[in-house]
Structure formats: C-alpha cells, structure tokens
Coordinates of C-alpha atoms and ligand atoms in Angstrom, one line a residue:
X13 CA 139.5 125.1 80.6
X14 CA 135.8 125.4 81.3
X15 CA 133.7 127.4 78.9
X16 CA 132.9 130.5 80.8
X17 CA 130.3 131.5 78.3
X18 CA 128.4 128.3 79.2
X19 CA 128.5 129.2 82.9
X20 CA 127.2 132.7 82.0
X21 CA 124.2 131.1 80.4
X22 CA 123.3 129.2 83.5
X23 CA 124.2 131.2 86.4
X24 CA 122.0 134.1 87.4
X25 CA 124.8 136.5 88.4
X26 CA 127.5 135.8 85.8
X27 CA 128.4 138.2 83.1
X28 CA 126.0 139.5 80.5
X29 CA 123.0 137.4 81.6
X30 CA 122.8 138.9 85.0
X31 CA 120.6 141.8 84.3
X32 CA 118.1 139.9 82.2
X33 CA 117.9 137.1 84.8
X34 CA 117.5 139.5 87.7
X35 CA 114.7 141.2 85.8
X36 CA 112.8 138.0 85.4
X37 CA 113.4 137.1 89.0
X38 CA 111.9 140.3 90.1
X39 CA 108.6 139.2 88.7
X40 CA 108.8 135.7 90.0
X41 CA 110.5 135.7 93.4
X42 CA 111.4 132.2 94.7
X43 CA 109.9 131.0 98.0
X44 CA 112.2 131.3 100.9
X45 CA 114.1 128.0 101.4
X46 CA 113.6 126.8 97.9
X47 CA 115.3 127.5 94.7
X48 CA 113.6 128.1 91.3
X49 CA 113.8 124.5 90.2
X50 CA 114.6 125.3 86.6
X51 CA 117.7 127.4 87.4
X52 CA 119.0 125.0 90.1
X53 CA 118.4 121.9 87.9
X54 CA 120.3 123.5 85.1
X55 CA 123.2 124.4 87.4
X56 CA 123.1 120.8 88.6
X57 CA 123.0 119.2 85.2
X58 CA 125.2 121.5 83.3
X59 CA 128.0 122.2 85.8
X60 CA 127.8 120.0 88.9
X61 CA 127.2 116.8 87.2
X62 CA 129.8 117.3 84.5
X63 CA 132.8 118.6 86.4
X64 CA 135.1 117.1 88.9
X65 CA 136.5 120.5 89.9
X66 CA 136.1 124.2 89.2
X67 CA 138.8 126.9 89.2
X68 CA 138.9 129.4 92.0
X69 CA 137.5 132.0 89.7
X70 CA 134.6 129.8 88.7
X71 CA 133.7 128.9 92.3
X72 CA 133.9 132.6 93.2
X73 CA 131.4 133.3 90.4
X74 CA 129.1 130.5 91.4
X75 CA 129.1 131.6 95.0
X76 CA 128.6 135.2 94.3
X77 CA 125.9 134.7 91.8
X78 CA 123.9 132.6 94.2
X79 CA 124.2 135.1 97.0
X80 CA 123.2 137.9 94.7
X81 CA 120.5 136.1 92.8
X82 CA 118.5 134.5 95.6
X83 CA 117.0 136.3 98.4
X84 CA 117.3 133.5 100.9
X85 CA 120.9 132.6 100.1
X86 CA 123.5 134.6 102.0
X87 CA 127.1 134.5 102.9
X88 CA 126.4 132.3 105.9
X89 CA 124.4 129.5 104.1
X90 CA 125.7 129.6 100.6
X91 CA 128.4 127.0 101.1
X92 CA 126.0 124.5 102.6
X93 CA 123.6 125.2 99.7
X94 CA 126.4 124.5 97.1
X95 CA 127.3 121.2 98.8
X96 CA 123.6 120.4 99.0
X97 CA 123.4 120.6 95.2
X98 CA 126.4 118.4 94.6
X99 CA 125.3 115.6 96.9
X100 CA 125.4 112.6 94.5
X101 CA 127.9 109.9 95.2
X102 CA 130.0 110.7 92.1
X103 CA 130.1 114.4 93.0
X104 CA 132.3 113.8 96.0
X105 CA 135.5 115.1 94.2
X106 CA 133.6 118.3 93.3
X107 CA 132.3 118.7 96.8
X108 CA 135.8 118.3 98.2
X109 CA 137.1 120.6 95.6
X110 CA 134.7 123.3 96.8
X111 CA 135.8 122.9 100.5
X112 CA 139.4 123.1 99.3
X113 CA 138.6 126.3 97.5
X114 CA 137.1 127.8 100.7
X115 CA 140.2 126.9 102.7
X116 CA 142.5 128.2 100.0
X117 CA 141.1 131.6 100.3
X118 CA 141.4 131.5 104.1
X119 CA 137.8 130.9 105.1
X120 CA 136.8 128.2 107.5
X121 CA 133.9 126.1 106.4
X122 CA 131.1 126.2 109.0
X123 CA 129.4 123.2 110.7
X124 CA 126.6 123.0 108.2
X125 CA 129.0 123.0 105.3
X126 CA 131.2 120.3 106.8
X127 CA 128.0 118.3 107.7
X128 CA 126.8 118.4 104.1
X129 CA 130.2 117.2 103.0
X130 CA 129.9 114.2 105.3
X131 CA 126.6 113.4 103.7
X132 CA 128.3 113.3 100.3
X133 CA 130.9 110.9 101.7
X134 CA 128.1 108.8 103.0
X135 CA 126.4 108.8 99.6
X136 CA 129.6 107.6 98.0
X137 CA 130.1 104.9 100.7
X138 CA 126.7 103.4 99.6
X139 CA 128.0 103.1 96.1
X140 CA 131.6 101.9 96.5
X141 CA 134.1 101.2 99.3
X142 CA 135.8 104.4 100.5
X143 CA 139.6 104.5 100.4
X144 CA 141.6 104.7 103.6
X145 CA 142.4 108.3 102.7
X146 CA 138.8 109.2 102.3
X147 CA 137.9 107.6 105.6
X148 CA 140.7 109.6 107.3
X149 CA 139.2 112.7 105.9
X150 CA 135.8 111.8 107.3
X151 CA 137.2 111.2 110.7
X152 CA 139.2 114.4 110.6
X153 CA 136.0 116.4 109.9
X154 CA 134.1 114.5 112.6
X155 CA 136.8 115.3 115.1
X156 CA 136.8 119.0 114.0
X157 CA 133.1 119.3 114.5
X158 CA 133.1 117.6 117.8
X159 CA 136.1 119.5 119.1
X160 CA 134.5 122.8 118.4
X161 CA 131.2 122.2 120.2
X162 CA 130.8 120.3 123.5
X163 CA 127.2 119.7 122.5
X164 CA 126.3 119.5 118.8
X165 CA 122.9 120.5 117.6
X166 CA 120.6 117.7 116.2
X167 CA 121.5 118.5 112.6
X168 CA 125.2 118.3 113.2
X169 CA 124.7 115.1 115.2
X170 CA 122.9 113.5 112.2
X171 CA 125.7 114.6 109.8
X172 CA 128.5 113.2 112.0
X173 CA 126.6 109.9 112.4
X174 CA 126.4 109.7 108.7
X175 CA 130.1 110.3 108.5
X176 CA 131.1 107.8 111.2
X177 CA 129.1 105.0 109.7
X178 CA 130.9 105.4 106.4
X179 CA 134.2 104.3 108.0
X180 CA 135.6 100.9 108.6
X181 CA 136.6 99.5 112.0
X182 CA 134.9 100.5 115.2
X183 CA 134.7 104.3 114.7
X184 CA 130.9 103.9 114.0
X185 CA 130.3 103.0 117.6
X186 CA 131.0 106.7 118.5
X187 CA 127.7 107.5 116.7
X188 CA 125.8 106.0 119.5
X189 CA 126.6 108.8 121.9
X190 CA 125.6 111.3 119.2
X191 CA 122.2 109.6 119.0
X192 CA 121.9 110.1 122.7
X193 CA 122.9 113.7 122.3
X194 CA 120.1 114.1 119.9
X195 CA 117.7 112.7 122.5
X196 CA 118.4 115.6 124.8
X197 CA 116.5 118.0 122.6
X198 CA 114.2 115.8 120.5
X199 CA 113.6 112.3 119.2
X200 CA 116.5 111.3 116.9
X201 CA 115.5 111.6 113.2
X202 CA 114.6 108.7 111.0
X203 CA 117.7 109.2 109.0
X204 CA 120.0 109.1 112.0
X205 CA 118.4 106.0 113.4
X206 CA 118.4 104.2 110.1
X207 CA 122.0 105.0 109.3
X208 CA 123.1 103.6 112.7
X209 CA 121.0 100.5 112.7
X210 CA 122.1 99.7 109.1
X211 CA 125.7 100.0 110.2
X212 CA 125.1 97.9 113.4
X213 CA 123.8 95.1 111.2
X214 CA 126.4 95.2 108.5
X215 CA 129.6 96.2 110.3
X216 CA 132.4 93.7 110.5
X217 CA 132.0 93.6 114.2
X218 CA 128.3 93.9 114.1
X219 CA 126.1 94.5 117.1
X220 CA 122.8 92.8 116.4
X221 CA 121.4 93.4 119.9
X222 CA 122.0 97.2 119.4
X223 CA 120.3 97.0 116.0
X224 CA 117.2 95.4 117.4
X225 CA 117.0 97.7 120.4
X226 CA 117.2 100.8 118.1
X227 CA 114.7 99.2 115.8
X228 CA 112.2 98.9 118.7
X229 CA 112.9 102.5 119.6
X230 CA 112.2 103.7 116.1
X231 CA 109.0 101.7 115.7
X232 CA 107.7 102.9 119.1
X233 CA 108.5 106.5 118.0
X234 CA 106.5 105.9 114.8
X235 CA 109.5 106.2 112.6
X236 CA 109.3 103.3 110.0
X237 CA 112.9 102.1 109.3
X238 CA 114.2 102.7 105.8
X239 CA 114.6 99.8 103.4
X240 CA 118.4 99.9 103.8
X241 CA 118.1 98.7 107.4
X242 CA 116.3 95.5 106.4
X243 CA 118.5 95.0 103.4
X244 CA 121.6 95.3 105.6
X245 CA 120.3 92.5 107.8
X246 CA 119.3 90.3 104.8
X247 CA 122.7 90.9 103.2
X248 CA 124.3 89.8 106.4
X249 CA 122.2 86.7 106.7
X250 CA 123.1 85.8 103.1
X251 CA 126.7 85.5 104.3
X252 CA 125.9 84.0 107.7
X253 CA 123.2 81.5 106.8
X254 CA 123.4 79.6 110.1
X255 CA 121.8 82.6 111.7
X256 CA 119.1 82.9 109.1
X257 CA 116.2 81.0 110.7
X258 CA 116.5 82.8 114.1
X259 CA 117.2 86.3 112.8
X260 CA 114.6 86.1 110.0
X261 CA 111.9 85.0 112.4
X262 CA 112.9 87.9 114.7
X263 CA 112.5 90.3 111.8
X264 CA 109.1 88.9 110.8
X265 CA 107.9 89.1 114.4
X266 CA 109.1 92.7 114.6
X267 CA 107.2 93.6 111.4
X268 CA 104.1 91.9 112.8
X269 CA 104.3 93.7 116.2
X270 CA 104.5 97.1 114.6
X271 CA 102.3 96.4 111.6
X272 CA 105.1 97.5 109.3
X273 CA 104.7 97.1 105.5
X274 CA 108.1 96.5 103.8
X275 CA 108.8 97.7 100.3
X276 CA 109.2 95.7 97.1
X277 CA 113.0 96.1 97.3
X278 CA 113.0 94.2 100.6
X279 CA 110.5 91.6 99.3
X280 CA 112.8 91.0 96.2
X281 CA 115.8 90.6 98.5
X282 CA 114.0 88.0 100.5
X283 CA 113.2 86.1 97.3
X284 CA 116.9 86.2 96.2
X285 CA 117.8 84.9 99.6
X286 CA 115.4 82.0 99.2
X287 CA 117.0 81.1 95.9
X288 CA 120.4 81.1 97.6
X289 CA 119.4 78.9 100.5
X290 CA 116.3 76.9 99.4
X291 CA 116.9 74.4 102.2
X292 CA 116.3 77.2 104.7
X293 CA 113.8 79.5 103.1
X294 CA 111.1 79.3 100.5
X295 CA 109.5 82.4 99.1
X296 CA 106.7 82.8 96.6
X297 CA 104.9 85.9 95.3
X298 CA 101.3 85.6 96.0
X299 CA 97.9 87.4 96.1
X300 CA 94.8 86.8 98.2
X301 CA 91.5 85.4 97.2
X302 CA 88.3 87.1 98.3
X303 CA 88.2 85.6 101.8
X304 CA 91.9 86.0 102.4
X305 CA 93.0 82.7 100.9
X306 CA 96.7 82.6 99.9
X307 CA 96.9 81.7 96.2
X308 CA 100.3 80.1 96.8
X309 CA 99.8 77.8 99.8
X310 CA 96.0 77.8 99.7
X311 CA 95.7 78.5 103.4
X312 CA 93.4 81.2 104.8
X313 CA 95.1 84.1 106.5
X314 CA 94.5 84.3 110.2
X315 CA 91.2 85.9 111.3
X316 CA 91.7 89.4 112.7
X317 CA 89.4 88.7 115.7
X318 CA 91.1 89.0 119.1
X319 CA 90.6 86.5 121.9
X320 CA 88.1 87.0 124.8
X321 CA 91.0 87.7 127.1
X322 CA 92.5 90.3 124.8
X323 CA 89.1 92.0 124.5
X324 CA 88.8 92.0 128.3
X325 CA 92.2 93.7 128.7
X326 CA 91.5 96.1 125.9
X327 CA 88.1 97.3 127.1
X328 CA 89.3 97.4 130.7
X329 CA 92.3 99.5 129.8
X330 CA 90.4 101.7 127.4
X331 CA 87.5 102.4 129.7
X332 CA 89.5 102.9 132.9
X333 CA 92.9 104.2 132.0
X334 CA 92.5 105.9 128.6
X335 CA 89.1 107.4 128.9
X336 CA 89.1 108.4 132.5
X337 CA 92.7 109.0 133.5
X338 CA 93.8 110.6 130.2
X339 CA 90.7 112.6 130.3
X340 CA 89.7 112.2 126.6
X341 CA 86.3 113.4 127.6
X342 CA 88.0 116.8 128.3
X343 CA 85.8 118.7 125.9
X344 CA 82.7 117.6 127.6
X345 CA 81.4 118.5 131.1
X346 CA 81.4 115.9 133.8
X347 CA 77.6 116.2 133.9
X348 CA 77.4 115.3 130.3
X349 CA 79.7 112.3 130.7
X350 CA 77.7 111.1 133.6
X351 CA 74.4 111.5 131.7
X352 CA 75.9 109.6 128.8
X353 CA 77.2 106.7 131.0
X354 CA 73.8 106.4 132.7
X355 CA 72.1 106.4 129.3
X356 CA 74.5 103.6 128.1
X357 CA 73.8 101.5 131.3
X358 CA 70.1 101.9 130.6
X359 CA 70.0 101.2 126.9
X360 CA 73.1 99.0 126.1
X361 CA 74.1 96.6 124.7
X362 CA 74.0 97.6 121.1
X363 CA 74.9 95.7 117.9
X364 CA 76.2 98.9 116.2
X365 CA 77.1 102.4 117.4
X366 CA 76.9 105.1 114.8
X367 CA 78.8 108.4 114.8
X368 CA 75.9 110.4 113.4
X369 CA 77.9 113.6 112.6
X370 CA 80.7 111.6 110.9
X371 CA 78.1 109.8 108.7
X372 CA 76.2 112.9 107.9
X373 CA 79.3 114.7 106.5
X374 CA 81.0 111.7 105.0
X375 CA 79.7 112.3 101.5
X376 CA 80.5 116.0 101.5
X377 CA 79.8 119.0 103.8
X378 CA 77.9 121.1 101.3
X379 CA 74.6 119.4 101.7
X380 CA 71.3 120.7 103.0
X381 CA 70.4 119.8 106.6
X382 CA 67.6 117.7 105.2
X383 CA 70.1 115.7 103.1
X384 CA 72.4 115.3 106.0
X385 CA 69.7 114.0 108.3
X386 CA 68.4 111.7 105.6
X387 CA 71.8 110.1 105.2
X388 CA 71.9 109.3 108.9
X389 CA 68.4 107.8 108.7
X390 CA 69.4 105.7 105.7
X391 CA 72.4 104.3 107.6
X392 CA 70.2 103.5 110.6
X393 CA 67.8 101.7 108.3
X394 CA 70.7 99.6 106.8
X395 CA 71.2 98.1 110.3
X396 CA 67.6 98.0 111.4
X397 CA 66.8 95.9 108.3
X398 CA 69.2 93.4 109.7
X399 CA 67.4 93.5 113.1
X400 CA 70.3 95.2 114.7
X401 CA 70.1 97.3 117.9
X402 CA 71.6 100.7 117.1
X403 CA 72.8 103.7 119.0
X404 CA 73.3 106.9 117.2
X405 CA 75.5 109.6 118.7
X406 CA 75.0 113.1 117.5
X407 CA 75.0 116.8 118.5
X408 CA 72.2 118.9 119.8
X409 CA 72.1 121.0 116.7
X410 CA 71.1 118.0 114.6
X411 CA 67.6 118.2 116.1
X412 CA 67.0 121.2 113.8
X413 CA 68.1 119.4 110.6
X414 CA 64.9 117.5 109.6
X415 CA 62.1 116.6 112.0
X416 CA 61.0 113.7 109.9
X417 CA 64.4 112.1 109.5
X418 CA 65.3 112.6 113.2
X419 CA 61.9 111.2 114.1
X420 CA 62.8 108.1 112.1
X421 CA 66.2 107.8 113.8
X422 CA 64.6 108.2 117.3
X423 CA 61.9 105.5 116.6
X424 CA 64.4 103.0 115.2
X425 CA 67.5 103.5 117.3
X426 CA 68.7 104.9 120.6
X427 CA 69.8 108.5 120.1
X428 CA 72.1 110.4 122.3
X429 CA 72.9 114.0 121.6
X430 CA 75.9 115.7 123.1
X431 CA 76.8 119.3 123.6
X432 CA 78.0 120.9 120.3
X433 CA 81.5 121.2 121.6
X434 CA 82.1 117.6 122.5
X435 CA 84.4 115.2 120.7
X436 CA 82.4 112.2 119.5
X437 CA 84.9 109.3 119.3
X438 CA 85.4 108.8 123.0
X439 CA 81.6 108.4 123.4
X440 CA 81.6 106.1 120.4
X441 CA 84.3 103.9 121.6
X442 CA 82.9 103.8 125.2
X443 CA 79.5 102.7 124.1
X444 CA 80.9 100.1 121.6
X445 CA 83.4 98.5 124.0
X446 CA 80.9 98.6 126.9
X447 CA 78.4 96.6 124.7
X448 CA 80.7 93.6 124.4
X449 CA 83.1 92.0 121.9
X450 CA 80.5 91.5 119.1
X451 CA 79.5 95.1 118.8
X452 CA 80.5 97.1 115.7
X453 CA 80.8 100.8 115.1
X454 CA 80.2 103.1 112.1
X455 CA 82.6 105.9 111.5
X456 CA 85.3 106.9 109.0
X457 CA 87.6 108.2 111.8
X458 CA 90.9 106.2 111.9
X459 CA 91.1 106.6 115.7
X460 CA 94.9 107.1 115.5
X461 CA 95.4 109.0 118.7
X462 CA 93.2 106.6 120.7
X463 CA 95.3 103.7 119.4
X464 CA 98.5 105.5 120.2
X465 CA 97.5 106.3 123.8
X466 CA 97.0 102.6 124.6
X467 CA 100.8 102.0 124.4
X468 CA 102.9 99.6 122.4
X469 CA 101.4 96.4 123.9
X470 CA 97.7 97.2 123.5
X471 CA 97.9 99.2 120.4
X472 CA 98.1 96.2 118.0
X473 CA 95.2 94.6 119.8
X474 CA 93.1 97.8 119.5
X475 CA 93.9 98.0 115.8
X476 CA 92.8 94.4 115.3
X477 CA 89.6 95.0 117.2
X478 CA 89.0 98.2 115.2
X479 CA 89.6 96.4 111.9
X480 CA 87.1 93.7 112.8
X481 CA 84.4 96.1 113.9
X482 CA 84.6 99.3 111.9
X483 CA 82.0 100.0 109.2
X484 CA 82.1 103.1 107.2
X485 CA 80.2 104.8 104.4
X486 CA 81.8 104.5 100.9
X487 CA 79.3 106.6 99.0
X488 CA 75.7 107.3 98.3
X489 CA 74.4 106.5 94.8
X490 CA 72.2 108.8 92.7
X491 CA 69.1 106.9 93.8
X492 CA 70.0 107.4 97.4
X493 CA 71.2 103.9 98.1
X494 CA 74.3 103.7 100.4
X495 CA 77.4 101.6 99.8
X496 CA 78.9 100.5 103.1
X497 CA 82.4 99.4 103.6
X498 CA 82.4 96.2 105.6
X499 CA 85.3 95.2 107.8
X500 CA 87.9 92.8 106.4
X501 CA 87.9 89.8 108.6
X502 CA 91.5 88.5 108.0
X503 CA 94.7 90.1 109.1
X504 CA 96.4 92.5 106.9
X505 CA 99.9 92.6 108.4
X506 CA 102.8 90.2 108.5
X507 CA 101.8 87.0 110.4
X508 CA 102.3 83.3 110.5
X509 CA 99.7 80.7 109.6
X510 CA 100.5 77.0 110.4
X511 CA 104.3 77.5 109.9
X512 CA 104.0 79.7 106.9
X513 CA 104.6 83.5 107.1
X514 CA 102.6 85.9 104.9
X515 CA 104.3 89.2 104.3
X516 CA 102.4 92.0 102.6
X517 CA 104.5 94.6 100.8
X518 CA 104.1 97.9 99.1
X519 CA 105.6 99.3 95.9
X520 CA 107.9 101.9 97.6
X521 CA 108.9 102.9 101.1
X522 CA 106.8 105.6 102.7
X523 CA 107.5 107.6 105.8
X524 CA 103.8 108.1 106.6
X525 CA 102.1 104.8 106.0
X526 CA 98.3 105.0 106.1
X527 CA 96.4 103.6 109.1
X528 CA 93.4 102.7 107.0
X529 CA 92.5 99.0 106.6
X530 CA 93.2 98.3 102.9
X531 CA 94.2 94.9 101.7
X532 CA 97.8 95.1 100.3
X533 CA 97.9 93.8 96.7
X534 CA 101.2 92.0 96.9
X535 CA 102.2 89.4 99.4
X536 CA 105.1 86.9 99.9
X537 CA 104.3 83.4 101.1
X538 CA 107.4 82.5 103.2
X539 CA 108.3 79.2 104.7
X540 CA 111.2 79.2 107.1
X541 CA 112.7 75.8 107.4
X542 CA 114.8 74.7 110.4
X543 CA 118.2 73.5 109.3
X544 CA 118.7 69.7 109.9
X545 CA 121.3 68.9 112.5
X546 CA 123.6 67.6 109.8
X547 CA 123.5 71.0 107.9
X548 CA 124.2 72.9 111.1
X549 CA 127.2 70.8 111.8
X550 CA 128.4 71.1 108.2
X551 CA 128.2 74.9 108.4
X552 CA 130.0 75.0 111.7
X553 CA 132.9 73.0 110.2
X554 CA 133.3 75.1 107.1
Ligands
ZN615 ZN1 100.6 81.2 101.6

C-alpha cells in the first residue's frame, strides 16, 4: 500500500500540509495555465513516475488537491491536467488506471481527457509495439470521440490522429479525413502533419505519394517536418534498399527546395544507412573551408548567384506583381511612390542601395542624432572608397540629425528621403532590383514577408539573390571604424555539386529556423550511387 504520508508531503491539498502549502501559494500565485514547476515536478517524480496505479482514495486526493490548490485547475480540466502529467511512454498503465478510476465512480471522461490518453498511447507506441488489446482500446476511444461529435475541434482531431497512427493495419488512413477536418478552421498543426506523414512512410501498406504530398503542404505552410518524419523514410529505405537511390534523391531535392536544415539525428541515420549499403551511398562528415570548399571531396560548393533568366523573372515579378498589385507601398502616398520612381529613373543604376535608417539604428537606438548621422556617412564612405555609386534611402526627419554628416551623404551619394510614415524596404528592393543584377543593398532586415509573398517557386530564387547581395553592419569599433558583414557567395542549403550532395545540418530540430544567412558548421558530403543492373536484378530475385 502506498505511503500516504509521502503523498501528503507532495500534494498541496492533502492532510496536514494543506494549510502550510496554501499559505505559501497565497504569496506566490501561479500564472494561469502553468503549474508551479517545483510542486508539479515533485508530483511527477515522486508519484507518477514510480507507480503503475493508485487506489481510488489516492486518485480522489490527487484530483481534489489539484482543484483546490491551483486557481486555474477546475473540475472541468483537472482530468486532462492529470493525464498531461503522466504522459511518458511507461506511464501508460497509470494513465489508463486514472481513466478507469473516473469510470468506476460513474463519471464520463471528457474529450480532452480521452485525447490526452491517446497521446500517451502514441508515446508508448514510439517505444515498443502496442499489443492487440491496447490497439483495440485506442480504436474504441477514437470511435467514441468521433461518434459524439460530427465535427471535432482541431485539438481533438490532432489527438485522434495520434491515436490512429499508433495502430496496425489500415486504420491510420482514417486520420486523413481528420486532417481535412482541421483545415476547415485552420492550418493543421505541425504535430498532426508529422504524425501522419511518419505513418504514411512507415506503415506496412505505406503510401509514399501521400507522404510527399503532405510534406509539400507542410513546407509551404512553413511548418518544418519533425525529425521522426525523415527517420521513418530512412528506416524504410534501410529495409527496401532498391528504392533508396530514387527516394533519397527526392528527399534531398525537397530539402533543397525549401531550404530545410535537418538535425544531427537525421544526419547520423544517413551515415548508418551508408555503412549498411556502401554500394549505394557514401556519407562523410565534413566542414567547409573559407571559400566554401568541402574538406571531404575538395569540391567548391555551388555559387549562390542566380542566372540572368532567374533574375529577370524575379525582378519582373517583384516589381510588377508584388510591389504594385500587393500594394506594399501602402503606407506611402501614390505621389511619394511616383516621385521615388522618377528619382530612380533619373539617378539609377546604383552599385549599392543603403537603408539609412536601418544602418543608423543598427548599433543601438540610444545614440545622439549626430552619432546616428555619422554612422550613415561612414557606411557611405565605405562604398565610395571603392568607387561605388550609392543611393541612400532615409526619412525626412534625418535632415535634422547633423548638417555636416547629411551634407557628406548628399555630396557622395544620391539621397532620397521619404515621408516619416513610409516603410523603407519596398523602396530599397525596388531601387536595387531596378538597377540590375549586380547591385547590392545594405540593411539588416531579413525581408521575410517579401520573400514569402513571392510564392513557393520564386521564394528560393529571391533568397539566393538576397544572400548574394545583402551587406549589413556588424558593429562599429571604439575608434569609429565599421565592420561590415559581406555576403557569403556559396550556397548554404542542401545541394548537389557534380554528383555529390552537400547536406548542412544543425544540432537539434527547431520549429522556427532562422532566416539569416549563417554558414552551418556541420555538413555531410553524400554520394548517391546508382545500383548496377546486376545488383538491381539480384535484389529483385531475393
Ligand atoms: Zn564534399
């Protein structure tokens, strides 16, 4: 029998410790939606991680103490909270024990509670094969949830998807209609997508085309697939090696198209795969030399520069469709836009277009107007010293900063000042693209939304153009010298050079990868080999 004194020590509302605990909580009230981590961690480690089941009396105590002890926990959400705390794979028996406890006292677990239970089954499924009985339990819960509501909310859809994919046979295919149901109200979540794609790759009757279609949807919606998705594909290819050359190439092309950085876990799985089938795949860890030279195969990575034709399409689309139809000049008046266009026609082309305000504030905003103006003048001098023709974009109020510095800018560059309310980057991109494919620009802005509005086909081209042409200010030294970040001229994403793929990877998966142009430290140098006809025939026979 469980030591009730121990429970008393941990739980806020149990026995003698209640008063003291409530008193301390009065001073330090938890934020709504979060539990005081120390209490909850203790509950987790001292009870939920040690026990397979609790008696009715104990569950009653746990439940009651949570409702009484935490302002944001009530009779309606306490069951889901409890199942959320025992969510580890090995806690499945305890989670089930809690739901049995609820049923035994005649209460019906709500959708959120059953949904959480499905997630625990899913966690267990990722550690071990589920028994037939466990799978039947999952299907029963899914049926219950779906029978009660004609349309499930997005959360419940996500839970049921996680339940269905944890079962054998073809039940998982029912998850597809739930994904569609989620689309009615919003974009399906990353977790829902990833669970389904992973299953479509690894199911006995896998559906590769479905996986790829959903992967495209995810990437377009800027939801980077979780590592498990790629691992499922690689595990499958480890078993069906005849498919490896085609499917792996497809994966690499996908990663290239969406500039996706895989994690170390995926890179290591690729290396294991190469050890398993050295006649089909070679993989070496590598790093890059200063000019983008692979230290493994000694080849230089592809230059990031885009072709003349790509530049023509990019600037045409940007100038016509994005700037004008999408009205990104919306915070400017039509008169101002026309004045600017005429000014550019008259003074272009430039070698470099500088976002004056962005430069001025890039080493901190708490500077005197004189310092701000001087920084802009120093950046102008940096380019003038290289005989570059420069356009500086700024705001009307900059005139008042420092007569001397603005005079320097005006005598050494073209200067166009907009209304104080305008957005600067549409002007910056317009003048840069209008000047031709060799023109650079100077700004720290990542231009995310502009890249996004170009659509999936032109976005990667825009990003390559941006990487090749964007300069920015790193810092200004004590002596007033500036350190400028120059563009990196080779590609930074997955790509192929003369039959060898180069795959950058990061330490851990991240939902929000940065859009800045940093050189990844770790790379794989991958060589995909076509199987010889003899090998293909040999495999087909076996
Ligand atoms: Zn290489």
